[in-house]
Coordinates of C-alpha atoms in Angstrom, one line a residue:
Chain A
M1 CA -11.0 -58.4 51.7
S2 CA -9.0 -60.8 49.6
T3 CA -5.3 -60.9 49.1
L4 CA -3.7 -63.1 46.5
S5 CA -0.3 -64.5 47.0
A6 CA 1.5 -66.4 44.4
R7 CA 4.7 -68.2 43.8
F8 CA 5.5 -69.7 40.4
D9 CA 8.7 -71.5 39.7
G10 CA 8.6 -74.0 36.9
K11 CA 7.3 -74.8 33.5
V12 CA 3.9 -74.8 31.8
G13 CA 4.4 -76.7 28.6
S14 CA 7.6 -75.2 27.2
F15 CA 7.0 -71.9 29.0
R16 CA 9.0 -71.0 32.1
L17 CA 7.7 -68.8 34.9
N18 CA 9.7 -67.7 37.9
M19 CA 8.2 -65.2 40.2
E20 CA 6.7 -64.5 43.5
F21 CA 4.2 -61.7 44.4
T22 CA 1.3 -60.5 46.4
I23 CA -1.7 -58.7 45.0
P24 CA -3.4 -56.1 47.3
S25 CA -6.9 -56.6 48.4
R26 CA -8.4 -53.8 46.3
G27 CA -7.7 -52.0 43.1
V28 CA -6.4 -53.0 39.6
T29 CA -3.1 -54.7 39.3
A30 CA -1.8 -54.6 35.7
L31 CA 0.3 -57.5 34.4
F32 CA 2.3 -55.6 31.9
G33 CA 4.9 -56.7 29.4
P34 CA 5.6 -57.5 25.7
S35 CA 3.9 -60.3 23.9
G36 CA 5.3 -63.6 24.9
C37 CA 6.5 -62.5 28.3
G38 CA 4.2 -64.9 30.1
K39 CA 1.3 -62.6 31.2
T40 CA -1.5 -64.7 29.8
T41 CA 0.1 -67.9 31.0
L42 CA 0.4 -66.4 34.5
L43 CA -3.2 -65.4 34.5
R44 CA -4.3 -68.8 33.3
C45 CA -2.3 -70.4 36.1
I46 CA -4.0 -68.2 38.6
A47 CA -7.4 -69.3 37.2
G48 CA -6.4 -72.9 37.2
L49 CA -6.8 -73.2 33.4
N50 CA -3.1 -74.1 33.2
H51 CA -1.5 -76.3 35.8
M52 CA 2.1 -75.6 36.8
P53 CA 3.4 -78.3 39.0
G54 CA 5.1 -76.9 42.1
A55 CA 3.4 -73.5 42.1
E56 CA 1.8 -72.0 45.2
L57 CA -1.3 -69.9 45.2
T58 CA -3.6 -68.7 48.0
L59 CA -6.4 -66.2 48.3
D60 CA -6.9 -65.0 51.8
G61 CA -5.1 -68.0 53.1
E62 CA -7.4 -70.3 51.2
V63 CA -5.1 -72.6 49.3
W64 CA -5.8 -73.0 45.6
Q65 CA -2.6 -74.7 44.8
K66 CA 0.2 -76.1 46.9
G67 CA 1.9 -79.5 46.7
R68 CA -0.7 -81.9 45.7
T69 CA -3.6 -79.5 46.2
F70 CA -5.0 -78.1 43.0
V71 CA -8.4 -76.5 43.1
P72 CA -10.0 -76.9 39.7
T73 CA -11.1 -73.7 37.8
H74 CA -14.8 -74.2 38.4
K75 CA -14.2 -74.3 42.2
R76 CA -12.2 -71.0 42.4
P77 CA -14.2 -67.9 43.3
I78 CA -13.0 -66.0 40.3
G79 CA -14.4 -64.0 37.4
Y80 CA -12.5 -64.3 34.1
V81 CA -12.8 -62.0 31.1
F82 CA -11.0 -63.4 28.1
Q83 CA -9.6 -61.6 25.1
E84 CA -12.5 -62.9 23.0
P85 CA -15.8 -62.4 24.8
G86 CA -16.6 -66.1 24.7
L87 CA -20.4 -65.7 24.9
F88 CA -22.3 -68.9 24.4
P89 CA -23.9 -68.6 20.9
H90 CA -26.8 -70.9 21.8
L91 CA -28.0 -68.8 24.7
S92 CA -29.6 -65.3 24.9
V93 CA -27.8 -62.5 26.6
R94 CA -29.9 -63.0 29.7
K95 CA -29.1 -66.7 29.8
N96 CA -25.4 -66.0 29.3
L97 CA -25.5 -63.7 32.2
T98 CA -27.3 -66.1 34.5
Y99 CA -25.3 -69.1 33.5
G100 CA -22.5 -68.3 36.0
M101 CA -24.8 -66.8 38.6
K102 CA -26.8 -70.0 38.9
R103 CA -23.7 -72.1 39.3
A104 CA -22.1 -69.7 41.8
G105 CA -25.1 -70.1 44.0
I106 CA -26.4 -66.7 43.4
D107 CA -30.2 -66.4 43.0
S108 CA -30.6 -65.7 39.3
R109 CA -34.0 -64.1 40.0
D110 CA -32.2 -61.5 42.2
S111 CA -33.2 -58.9 39.7
E112 CA -31.7 -56.1 41.8
H113 CA -28.2 -57.5 41.4
L114 CA -28.8 -58.2 37.7
N115 CA -30.2 -54.7 37.1
E116 CA -27.4 -53.0 38.9
L117 CA -24.7 -54.7 36.9
T118 CA -26.4 -54.5 33.5
A119 CA -26.9 -50.8 34.2
L120 CA -23.3 -50.4 35.2
M121 CA -22.2 -52.0 31.9
G122 CA -24.9 -50.3 29.9
I123 CA -26.5 -53.6 28.5
E124 CA -30.0 -53.4 30.0
H125 CA -31.5 -53.1 26.5
L126 CA -29.7 -56.2 25.2
L127 CA -31.0 -58.8 27.7
E128 CA -33.5 -60.6 25.5
R129 CA -31.3 -60.5 22.3
G130 CA -29.2 -63.3 20.9
V131 CA -25.5 -62.7 21.2
T132 CA -24.4 -63.0 17.6
A133 CA -25.8 -59.7 16.5
L134 CA -24.0 -57.7 19.2
S135 CA -21.1 -55.5 18.5
G136 CA -17.6 -56.4 19.7
G137 CA -17.8 -53.8 22.5
E138 CA -21.3 -55.0 23.6
K139 CA -20.2 -58.6 23.7
Q140 CA -17.3 -57.8 25.9
R141 CA -19.5 -55.7 28.2
V142 CA -21.8 -58.7 28.5
A143 CA -18.8 -60.9 29.2
I144 CA -17.6 -58.6 32.0
A145 CA -21.1 -58.4 33.5
R146 CA -21.4 -62.2 33.3
A147 CA -18.2 -62.6 35.3
L148 CA -19.1 -60.0 37.9
L149 CA -22.6 -61.3 38.5
M150 CA -21.1 -64.3 40.2
R151 CA -19.8 -62.0 42.9
P152 CA -16.2 -63.3 42.4
R153 CA -13.6 -62.5 45.0
L154 CA -10.9 -61.9 42.3
L155 CA -11.5 -60.6 38.8
L156 CA -9.0 -61.7 36.1
M157 CA -9.0 -59.8 32.8
D158 CA -6.9 -61.0 29.9
E159 CA -6.4 -58.1 27.5
P160 CA -10.1 -57.5 27.3
L161 CA -9.7 -54.7 24.8
S162 CA -7.1 -56.2 22.4
A163 CA -9.6 -57.9 20.1
L164 CA -11.7 -54.7 19.7
D165 CA -11.2 -52.0 17.1
Q166 CA -10.5 -48.4 18.2
D167 CA -14.2 -47.4 18.2
N168 CA -15.2 -50.3 20.4
K169 CA -12.2 -49.6 22.7
N170 CA -13.3 -46.0 23.2
E171 CA -16.8 -47.2 23.8
I172 CA -15.9 -49.7 26.5
M173 CA -13.1 -47.7 28.3
P174 CA -15.5 -45.5 30.4
Y175 CA -17.2 -48.6 31.6
L176 CA -13.9 -50.1 32.7
E177 CA -13.0 -46.8 34.5
Q178 CA -16.4 -46.9 36.2
L179 CA -15.7 -50.5 37.3
H180 CA -12.3 -49.4 38.5
S181 CA -13.8 -46.9 40.9
Q182 CA -16.6 -49.1 42.2
L183 CA -15.2 -52.7 42.5
E184 CA -14.4 -53.9 46.0
I185 CA -12.4 -56.8 44.8
P186 CA -8.8 -57.1 43.5
V187 CA -8.5 -57.1 39.7
I188 CA -5.6 -58.5 37.7
Y189 CA -5.5 -56.9 34.3
V190 CA -3.3 -58.3 31.6
T191 CA -2.3 -55.8 28.9
H192 CA 0.6 -54.8 26.7
D193 CA -1.0 -51.4 26.0
R194 CA 0.5 -48.6 28.1
R195 CA -2.5 -46.3 27.7
E196 CA -4.7 -48.9 29.4
V197 CA -2.3 -49.1 32.3
E198 CA -2.2 -45.4 32.7
R199 CA -6.0 -45.2 32.8
L200 CA -6.9 -48.2 34.8
A201 CA -4.0 -49.6 36.9
D202 CA -3.3 -48.8 40.5
Q203 CA -0.4 -51.3 40.7
L204 CA 1.8 -52.8 38.1
L205 CA 3.7 -56.0 37.8
L206 CA 6.2 -55.7 35.0
L207 CA 7.1 -59.0 33.3
R208 CA 9.8 -60.0 30.9
K209 CA 10.5 -63.6 29.7
G210 CA 8.6 -65.2 32.5
E211 CA 10.2 -63.2 35.2
L212 CA 8.9 -60.3 37.3
I213 CA 11.3 -57.4 36.9
A214 CA 9.4 -54.7 38.8
Q215 CA 6.4 -54.3 41.0
G216 CA 4.9 -51.2 42.5
E217 CA 2.4 -48.4 42.5
I218 CA 1.6 -47.2 39.0
G219 CA 2.9 -43.6 39.8
E220 CA 6.2 -44.9 41.0
I221 CA 6.7 -47.5 38.2
L222 CA 6.0 -45.0 35.4
T223 CA 8.6 -42.6 36.8
N224 CA 11.1 -45.2 38.0
P225 CA 14.5 -44.1 36.4
D226 CA 15.6 -47.7 36.1
L227 CA 12.6 -48.9 34.1
P228 CA 11.9 -48.2 30.4
F229 CA 8.7 -46.1 30.9
G230 CA 10.6 -43.0 32.1
R231 CA 13.0 -43.3 29.2
S232 CA 10.4 -43.4 26.5
Q233 CA 9.7 -40.4 24.2
D234 CA 6.0 -40.4 25.1
A235 CA 6.6 -40.9 28.9
V236 CA 3.7 -40.1 31.2
T237 CA 3.3 -39.2 34.8
V238 CA 0.2 -40.4 36.6
L239 CA -0.7 -38.5 39.8
D240 CA -3.6 -39.0 42.1
G241 CA -4.9 -35.7 43.5
R242 CA -7.6 -34.7 45.9
V243 CA -10.1 -32.0 44.9
R244 CA -9.8 -29.0 47.2
H245 CA -12.2 -26.5 45.8
Y246 CA -13.9 -25.4 42.7
D247 CA -13.7 -21.8 41.4
A248 CA -16.9 -21.2 39.5
R249 CA -15.8 -17.9 38.2
Y250 CA -13.0 -19.3 36.1
G251 CA -14.3 -22.8 36.0
L252 CA -11.2 -24.2 37.6
S253 CA -10.8 -26.9 40.2
T254 CA -7.9 -27.0 42.5
L255 CA -6.3 -30.3 43.3
Q256 CA -4.0 -31.2 46.1
I257 CA -1.1 -33.4 44.9
D258 CA 1.9 -34.6 46.8
G259 CA 4.2 -31.6 47.0
G260 CA 1.8 -28.9 45.7
T261 CA -1.5 -27.9 44.1
L262 CA -2.7 -27.9 40.5
E263 CA -5.5 -25.9 38.9
V264 CA -7.5 -27.8 36.4
P265 CA -10.1 -26.4 34.0
D266 CA -12.9 -28.7 34.9
T267 CA -15.4 -29.6 37.6
L268 CA -13.8 -32.6 39.0
G269 CA -16.5 -33.5 41.5
P270 CA -17.0 -32.8 45.1
T271 CA -14.3 -31.7 47.5
G272 CA -12.3 -34.6 48.9
V273 CA -12.7 -36.8 46.0
Y274 CA -9.6 -38.4 44.5
K275 CA -8.9 -37.9 40.8
R276 CA -6.2 -39.4 38.6
L277 CA -4.3 -37.0 36.4
R278 CA -2.3 -38.0 33.4
I279 CA 0.4 -35.6 32.4
A280 CA 2.4 -36.3 29.3
S281 CA 6.1 -35.4 29.7
T282 CA 5.8 -33.4 26.5
D283 CA 3.3 -31.1 28.2
V284 CA 5.7 -30.2 31.0
S285 CA 8.4 -27.6 30.3
L286 CA 11.0 -26.2 32.7
A287 CA 11.9 -22.6 33.7
L288 CA 14.7 -21.4 36.0
N289 CA 12.5 -18.7 37.7
T290 CA 8.9 -17.3 37.6
D291 CA 10.0 -13.7 36.9
Q292 CA 8.2 -13.6 33.6
P293 CA 4.4 -13.7 33.6
S294 CA 3.1 -16.7 31.7
T295 CA -0.3 -18.0 30.5
I296 CA 0.7 -21.3 32.0
L297 CA -1.3 -21.7 35.2
N298 CA 0.6 -24.4 36.9
R299 CA 4.1 -23.6 37.7
L300 CA 5.4 -25.7 40.5
P301 CA 8.7 -25.5 42.2
A302 CA 10.6 -28.8 41.7
V303 CA 14.1 -30.3 42.1
I304 CA 15.8 -32.1 39.3
W305 CA 16.4 -35.7 40.4
K306 CA 17.8 -37.4 37.3
I307 CA 18.2 -36.7 33.6
L308 CA 17.1 -39.7 31.5
P309 CA 18.2 -40.2 27.9
T310 CA 15.5 -41.3 25.5
D311 CA 15.7 -42.8 22.1
G312 CA 15.0 -39.4 20.5
P313 CA 16.5 -36.0 20.3
S314 CA 15.1 -35.0 23.7
V315 CA 15.8 -36.2 27.3
N316 CA 13.3 -36.8 30.0
V317 CA 14.0 -34.7 33.1
L318 CA 12.8 -36.6 36.2
L319 CA 11.7 -34.1 38.8
R320 CA 10.5 -34.1 42.4
I321 CA 7.8 -31.6 43.0
G322 CA 8.3 -29.2 45.9
N323 CA 10.9 -26.7 47.0
M324 CA 12.9 -29.4 48.6
G325 CA 11.9 -32.1 46.1
E326 CA 9.7 -33.7 48.8
G327 CA 6.7 -34.4 46.6
S328 CA 5.7 -36.7 43.7
A329 CA 7.9 -37.5 40.8
L330 CA 7.2 -35.7 37.5
L331 CA 8.6 -36.2 34.0
A332 CA 9.4 -33.3 31.7
S333 CA 10.5 -33.7 28.1
V334 CA 13.3 -31.3 27.2
T335 CA 15.6 -31.0 24.2
R336 CA 19.3 -31.8 24.8
K337 CA 20.0 -28.3 23.6
S338 CA 17.9 -26.8 26.4
V339 CA 19.7 -29.0 28.9
D340 CA 23.0 -27.6 27.8
S341 CA 22.0 -24.0 27.5
M342 CA 20.2 -23.9 30.8
Q343 CA 22.9 -26.1 32.3
L344 CA 20.4 -28.4 33.9
T345 CA 21.9 -30.8 36.5
P346 CA 20.6 -33.1 39.1
G347 CA 19.9 -31.4 42.4
Q348 CA 19.1 -28.1 40.8
S349 CA 15.8 -26.2 41.7
V350 CA 13.6 -25.4 38.8
Y351 CA 10.0 -24.6 38.0
A352 CA 7.9 -27.2 36.2
Q353 CA 5.3 -25.6 33.9
I354 CA 2.3 -27.8 33.2
K355 CA -0.2 -26.8 30.6
G356 CA -3.5 -26.9 32.4
A357 CA -5.4 -28.6 29.6
S358 CA -3.3 -31.6 29.6
L359 CA -4.5 -32.5 33.0
L360 CA -7.8 -33.6 31.7
G361 CA -6.1 -36.5 30.0
S362 CA -7.7 -39.6 31.4
S363 CA -10.9 -39.8 29.5
T364 CA -12.0 -39.2 26.0
T365 CA -15.7 -39.3 26.5
N366 CA -18.3 -37.1 28.2
K367 CA -19.5 -39.8 30.5
P368 CA -19.3 -38.8 34.1
R369 CA -15.9 -40.0 35.3
K370 CA -15.4 -41.2 38.8
H371 CA -12.0 -41.9 39.9
E372 CA -13.3 -42.0 43.4
M373 CA -11.2 -44.0 45.8
T374 CA -11.7 -44.2 49.5
P375 CA -10.1 -41.1 51.0
L376 CA -7.0 -42.1 52.8
I377 CA -6.9 -39.1 55.1
A378 CA -9.9 -37.0 56.1
C379 CA -8.0 -33.9 57.2
E380 CA -8.4 -30.4 56.1
Chain B
M1 CA -43.3 -106.5 3.1
T2 CA -44.5 -104.4 6.1
E3 CA -42.6 -106.8 8.4
A4 CA -39.3 -106.1 6.6
I5 CA -39.9 -102.4 6.7
L6 CA -40.8 -102.3 10.4
L7 CA -37.8 -104.6 11.2
T8 CA -35.5 -102.3 9.3
I9 CA -36.7 -99.2 11.1
K10 CA -36.5 -100.9 14.5
L11 CA -32.9 -102.1 13.7
A12 CA -31.7 -98.7 12.4
G13 CA -33.4 -96.8 15.2
L14 CA -32.0 -98.9 17.9
T15 CA -28.6 -98.9 16.3
T16 CA -28.6 -95.1 16.0
L17 CA -29.7 -94.7 19.6
I18 CA -26.9 -97.0 20.8
L19 CA -24.4 -95.3 18.6
L20 CA -25.3 -91.8 19.9
L21 CA -24.9 -93.0 23.4
I22 CA -21.5 -94.7 23.0
G23 CA -20.4 -92.5 20.1
S24 CA -20.6 -89.2 22.0
P25 CA -18.1 -90.0 24.7
L26 CA -15.9 -91.8 22.2
A27 CA -16.0 -88.8 19.8
W28 CA -15.2 -86.5 22.8
W29 CA -12.2 -88.7 23.7
L30 CA -10.9 -88.7 20.2
A31 CA -11.3 -85.0 19.9
H32 CA -9.5 -84.1 23.1
N33 CA -7.1 -86.9 23.9
R34 CA -3.4 -86.6 23.0
T35 CA -2.1 -90.1 23.9
W36 CA -0.1 -92.0 21.3
Y37 CA -2.7 -94.9 21.1
K38 CA -5.5 -92.5 20.2
E39 CA -4.7 -92.9 16.5
I40 CA -4.9 -96.7 16.9
V41 CA -8.4 -96.3 18.3
N42 CA -9.2 -93.8 15.6
A43 CA -8.1 -96.3 12.9
M44 CA -10.2 -99.1 14.5
V45 CA -13.3 -96.8 14.5
A46 CA -12.7 -96.0 10.9
L47 CA -12.0 -99.6 9.8
P48 CA -15.6 -100.4 8.7
L49 CA -15.3 -97.6 6.1
V50 CA -12.7 -99.5 4.1
L51 CA -13.3 -103.1 5.1
P52 CA -15.5 -105.2 2.8
P53 CA -18.8 -105.8 4.7
T54 CA -18.5 -109.5 4.0
V55 CA -15.1 -109.6 5.8
L56 CA -16.5 -107.7 8.7
G57 CA -19.5 -110.0 8.7
F58 CA -17.3 -113.1 8.6
Y59 CA -15.2 -112.1 11.6
L60 CA -18.3 -111.0 13.5
L61 CA -19.9 -114.3 12.8
L62 CA -16.9 -116.1 14.2
A63 CA -16.7 -113.9 17.3
M64 CA -20.4 -114.3 18.0
S65 CA -20.4 -118.1 17.7
P66 CA -20.9 -119.7 21.1
Q67 CA -17.8 -121.7 20.5
N68 CA -15.7 -118.6 20.8
A69 CA -15.0 -116.5 23.9
F70 CA -17.3 -113.5 23.2
G71 CA -20.2 -115.6 22.0
A72 CA -19.8 -118.0 24.9
F73 CA -19.7 -115.1 27.3
I74 CA -23.0 -113.6 25.9
K75 CA -24.6 -117.0 25.9
E76 CA -23.7 -117.7 29.5
H77 CA -24.6 -114.3 30.9
F78 CA -27.5 -113.2 28.8
D79 CA -28.7 -116.5 27.4
I80 CA -28.7 -115.1 23.9
T81 CA -27.2 -116.7 20.8
L82 CA -26.1 -113.9 18.6
P83 CA -25.7 -115.3 15.1
F84 CA -28.9 -115.2 13.0
T85 CA -30.8 -113.2 15.6
F86 CA -32.0 -109.6 15.8
E87 CA -29.6 -109.0 18.8
G88 CA -26.7 -110.1 16.7
L89 CA -27.8 -107.8 13.9
V90 CA -27.8 -104.9 16.3
I91 CA -24.3 -105.6 17.4
G92 CA -23.1 -106.0 13.9
S93 CA -24.8 -102.8 12.8
V94 CA -23.4 -100.8 15.7
I95 CA -19.9 -101.8 14.7
Y96 CA -20.5 -101.3 11.0
S97 CA -22.1 -97.8 11.3
L98 CA -19.8 -96.6 14.1
P99 CA -17.6 -94.3 11.9
F100 CA -20.6 -92.6 10.3
V101 CA -21.8 -91.4 13.7
V102 CA -18.5 -90.9 15.5
Q103 CA -16.8 -88.8 12.9
P104 CA -19.3 -86.0 12.4
I105 CA -19.7 -85.7 16.2
R106 CA -15.9 -85.7 16.6
N107 CA -15.5 -83.0 14.0
A108 CA -18.2 -80.9 15.7
F109 CA -16.5 -81.2 19.0
E110 CA -13.1 -80.2 17.5
A111 CA -14.7 -77.2 15.8
I112 CA -16.0 -76.0 19.1
G113 CA -12.4 -75.8 20.4
R114 CA -11.3 -75.4 24.0
A115 CA -12.4 -71.8 24.5
P116 CA -16.1 -72.2 25.3
M117 CA -15.3 -75.0 27.7
E118 CA -12.7 -72.9 29.5
V119 CA -15.2 -70.0 29.7
A120 CA -17.8 -72.4 31.2
A121 CA -15.2 -73.6 33.7
T122 CA -14.6 -70.0 34.8
L123 CA -18.4 -69.7 35.2
R124 CA -18.3 -72.6 37.8
A125 CA -19.5 -75.4 35.5
S126 CA -18.1 -78.8 36.4
P127 CA -16.7 -81.0 33.6
L128 CA -19.9 -83.0 33.2
D129 CA -22.0 -79.8 33.4
R130 CA -20.0 -78.1 30.7
F131 CA -20.2 -81.1 28.5
L132 CA -23.9 -81.2 28.8
T133 CA -24.7 -77.5 28.7
V134 CA -22.0 -76.2 26.3
A135 CA -20.4 -79.0 24.2
L136 CA -23.6 -80.9 23.4
P137 CA -25.7 -77.9 22.3
L138 CA -22.8 -76.4 20.3
A139 CA -22.2 -79.7 18.6
R140 CA -25.8 -80.1 17.6
P141 CA -25.2 -80.1 13.8
G142 CA -22.7 -82.9 14.2
F143 CA -25.2 -85.0 16.2
L144 CA -27.8 -84.4 13.5
S145 CA -25.4 -85.5 10.7
G146 CA -24.2 -88.4 12.7
A147 CA -27.7 -89.7 13.5
V148 CA -28.9 -89.3 10.0
L149 CA -25.9 -91.0 8.4
G150 CA -25.9 -93.7 11.0
F151 CA -29.6 -94.4 10.5
A152 CA -29.4 -94.4 6.7
H153 CA -26.2 -96.5 6.6
T154 CA -27.8 -99.1 8.8
V155 CA -30.9 -99.2 6.7
G156 CA -28.7 -99.8 3.6
E157 CA -26.4 -102.5 5.0
F158 CA -26.4 -105.8 3.2
G159 CA -23.2 -107.7 3.4
V160 CA -22.9 -107.8 7.1
V161 CA -26.6 -108.7 7.6
L162 CA -26.3 -111.5 5.1
M163 CA -23.3 -112.9 6.8
I164 CA -24.5 -112.8 10.4
G165 CA -28.3 -112.5 10.1
G166 CA -29.2 -114.6 7.2
N167 CA -32.8 -114.3 6.0
L168 CA -35.3 -115.1 8.7
P169 CA -38.6 -113.3 8.3
G170 CA -39.4 -111.0 11.3
E171 CA -36.0 -111.7 12.9
T172 CA -33.3 -110.8 10.4
K173 CA -35.0 -110.2 7.1
V174 CA -34.4 -106.5 6.6
L175 CA -35.3 -104.3 3.6
S176 CA -32.1 -104.7 1.6
I177 CA -32.3 -108.5 2.0
A178 CA -36.0 -108.4 1.1
I179 CA -35.3 -106.5 -2.1
Y180 CA -32.6 -108.9 -3.1
D181 CA -34.9 -111.8 -2.4
H182 CA -37.6 -110.2 -4.6
V183 CA -35.2 -109.6 -7.5
E184 CA -33.9 -113.2 -7.2
S185 CA -37.4 -114.5 -7.5
L186 CA -38.2 -112.1 -10.4
E187 CA -40.8 -110.3 -8.3
W188 CA -40.3 -106.9 -10.0
T189 CA -43.3 -105.2 -8.6
E190 CA -42.4 -105.8 -5.0
A191 CA -38.8 -104.9 -5.7
H192 CA -39.9 -101.6 -7.3
I193 CA -42.2 -100.7 -4.4
L194 CA -39.5 -101.2 -1.8
S195 CA -36.7 -99.6 -3.8
G196 CA -38.8 -96.7 -4.8
G197 CA -39.9 -96.2 -1.2
M198 CA -36.3 -96.2 -0.1
L199 CA -35.3 -93.7 -2.7
V200 CA -38.1 -91.3 -1.8
S201 CA -37.7 -91.6 2.0
S202 CA -33.9 -91.3 1.7
F203 CA -34.3 -88.1 -0.2
V204 CA -36.8 -86.7 2.3
L205 CA -34.5 -87.6 5.2
I206 CA -31.4 -85.9 3.7
F207 CA -33.5 -82.9 2.6
L208 CA -34.9 -82.4 6.1
M209 CA -31.4 -82.6 7.5
I210 CA -30.2 -79.9 5.2
L211 CA -33.1 -77.7 6.1
I212 CA -32.6 -78.1 9.8
E213 CA -28.8 -77.5 9.5
K214 CA -29.6 -74.3 7.6
R215 CA -32.0 -73.1 10.3
W216 CA -29.4 -73.8 13.0
G217 CA -26.7 -72.1 11.0
R218 CA -28.9 -69.0 11.0
L219 CA -29.5 -69.2 14.7
N220 CA -25.8 -69.5 15.5

C-alpha cells in the first residue's frame, strides 16, 4: 500500500506552487482546476520531470525529494501517461510495451502479465504493428498499458483524454473505468473536464493559481456549498451505492445508499457490489408530500440544507437524504419561482423525486461496467 | 591515380568517423544547452562555413608547427609532426567539415524535442540509455545527412589541404590536388577521368541518401 505525501512551496520557472497534501493508498485522485492553475506542473514535480527546490515528496516514507535529496525520474517507481501518447515511432507496439518493463526489472517474457494488461486495454491484436498507423485512442491505450506493465507504485495521468476527439474519448473511457475498479495503486489524474472527474475520481484536489483550495471525497466536493460545483447549472451528485437485490420481474435493481434506497432499471451486478450513480441536479425535482401517485419510482424523504444560487434562472437546492437529513447530500435544480411558490426554506422536510433512468448515468457504452470496490462493511 | 583515390577515401572516411563521434555529443549539447556562451561555441563550429579555406589552413599550419604550443605538445607526446602529414590533414579536415556534420545532427535532435526523452525517463531509462535508445534512433536522418555531407565535403576540400598538406604522393596528395596537378600539367585525360568519376560517385551518393531518407520517412 503506497501513500504519497507532498509539500510544495516555491517556484518552478515562473510558476508558483504552494500546497501540502496526502494521497490515499488506493483509488483515483483527480487534480482538477482551470487551465494554467498548476495541475500539470504539480504532476511533473511529482514525477521529477520538473524540479522545485525546497519541495518535499515521499511515497510510503521513501523520500523522493527533501533538502538535497532528489530522486531522478527514472528511479521513481511511477507510471506516467502524458497528454500525447508519446509512443516511440521507431519501435513496434510490443517493443514499446516492453521498453519500460525491461528497465523496471520485470521479465519481458512474462507473457501472462503482458497478456493480462493488453487484454485489459484491448490491444492484444495490435502487438506486432507499428505505432504510426494506430488511432489516437489505440495509441493512448498502448501508452497506458506501457506504464502499467512496469508495475508502478503510483500512476500519474496528465489529461490522458484531452488530445483525443469525442469518438476516441468514448472509446477509451470504459477502459479507464475498468482500470479504476481493478488497480491496486494510487492514481493521480489531471483533468479540467468535470465529466471525467464524475466518472473516474474517488477523491479530488481542487487547484487554483498554484494553490490547493479544497480536497475531499468526490461526493462531498461536488455537493460542497462553498465550492463552484454545487452552484453550476449542470451540477451533479455522485453517490456510491451497494446493490441489495435484483427484481427480475420488473428488471429493477435496488441499491442501498446513505440515507435510503434507490431502484434502478438495470442489472447492476451481484448483491453487495458497489456502484457509482451519477444524478444530474436537473433530474431531481422536489415535492412537499407523496399524496399524489407518480410514475417516478424514487421518492426519498430529504431535508433542505441550503439553497444555492446559480448563474441561471434556477437555483440548486442542496438536500440531505433521510427523514432527519442524516444521509448523503443531493442536489436538485429548481426554478426560483418554485422556491417562492412552495416557500422552500432550509431545514424544511421535502421529498426528492429522482427519475430512475438518470441513475444509469455513468457509462455510455454496453461494455460490462464494474465499479466494484472492496466492500467496506459486510453486514446484511 | 589509384593512390590519390584511396588516400582521399581514407581521409574522408576517417574524418567522418571522428566527426560522428565528437559531433554527436557536441550537437546534443548545442541542441539542449541554454547557457549564454552556447552561441559562442555555435559560432565557432559554424566558422568554417564562412572562413576562406586558405585562412583556416594558414592558422592551422601555424598552430601545428612544432614551434607553437599545440604542435609542440603533439610532437612531444605523440612524436608526430603535423604539417605536411596525413595526421595533420585529418585534424584539418575534422575542423573544416565540423559544421556540415554537427548542424544536421543538431537539427535532428532539436526536432525530436524533449517529449520522447521525458517519456523514456518515466519508463526508467537513465540519461545515457535514453540518448542511445531514443535520441539516436530518432535522429537517424540527421546522422545520415551529416555523414554524407561531412564525407563529401572532405573529399572536395582543396584550400586547407594545399596549405597544411602540400602535395606529397601517398601522404597528402588527395583527389582534388591530383586533379589540379593534372590540369596544371595539361594532362586532360587524367583530369577528365578523376573529375568524371567524382561527378558520378557524388551523384550516386546523394541519390542513395535521398532514397534512404525517403524509406525512413515512410517507416516513421
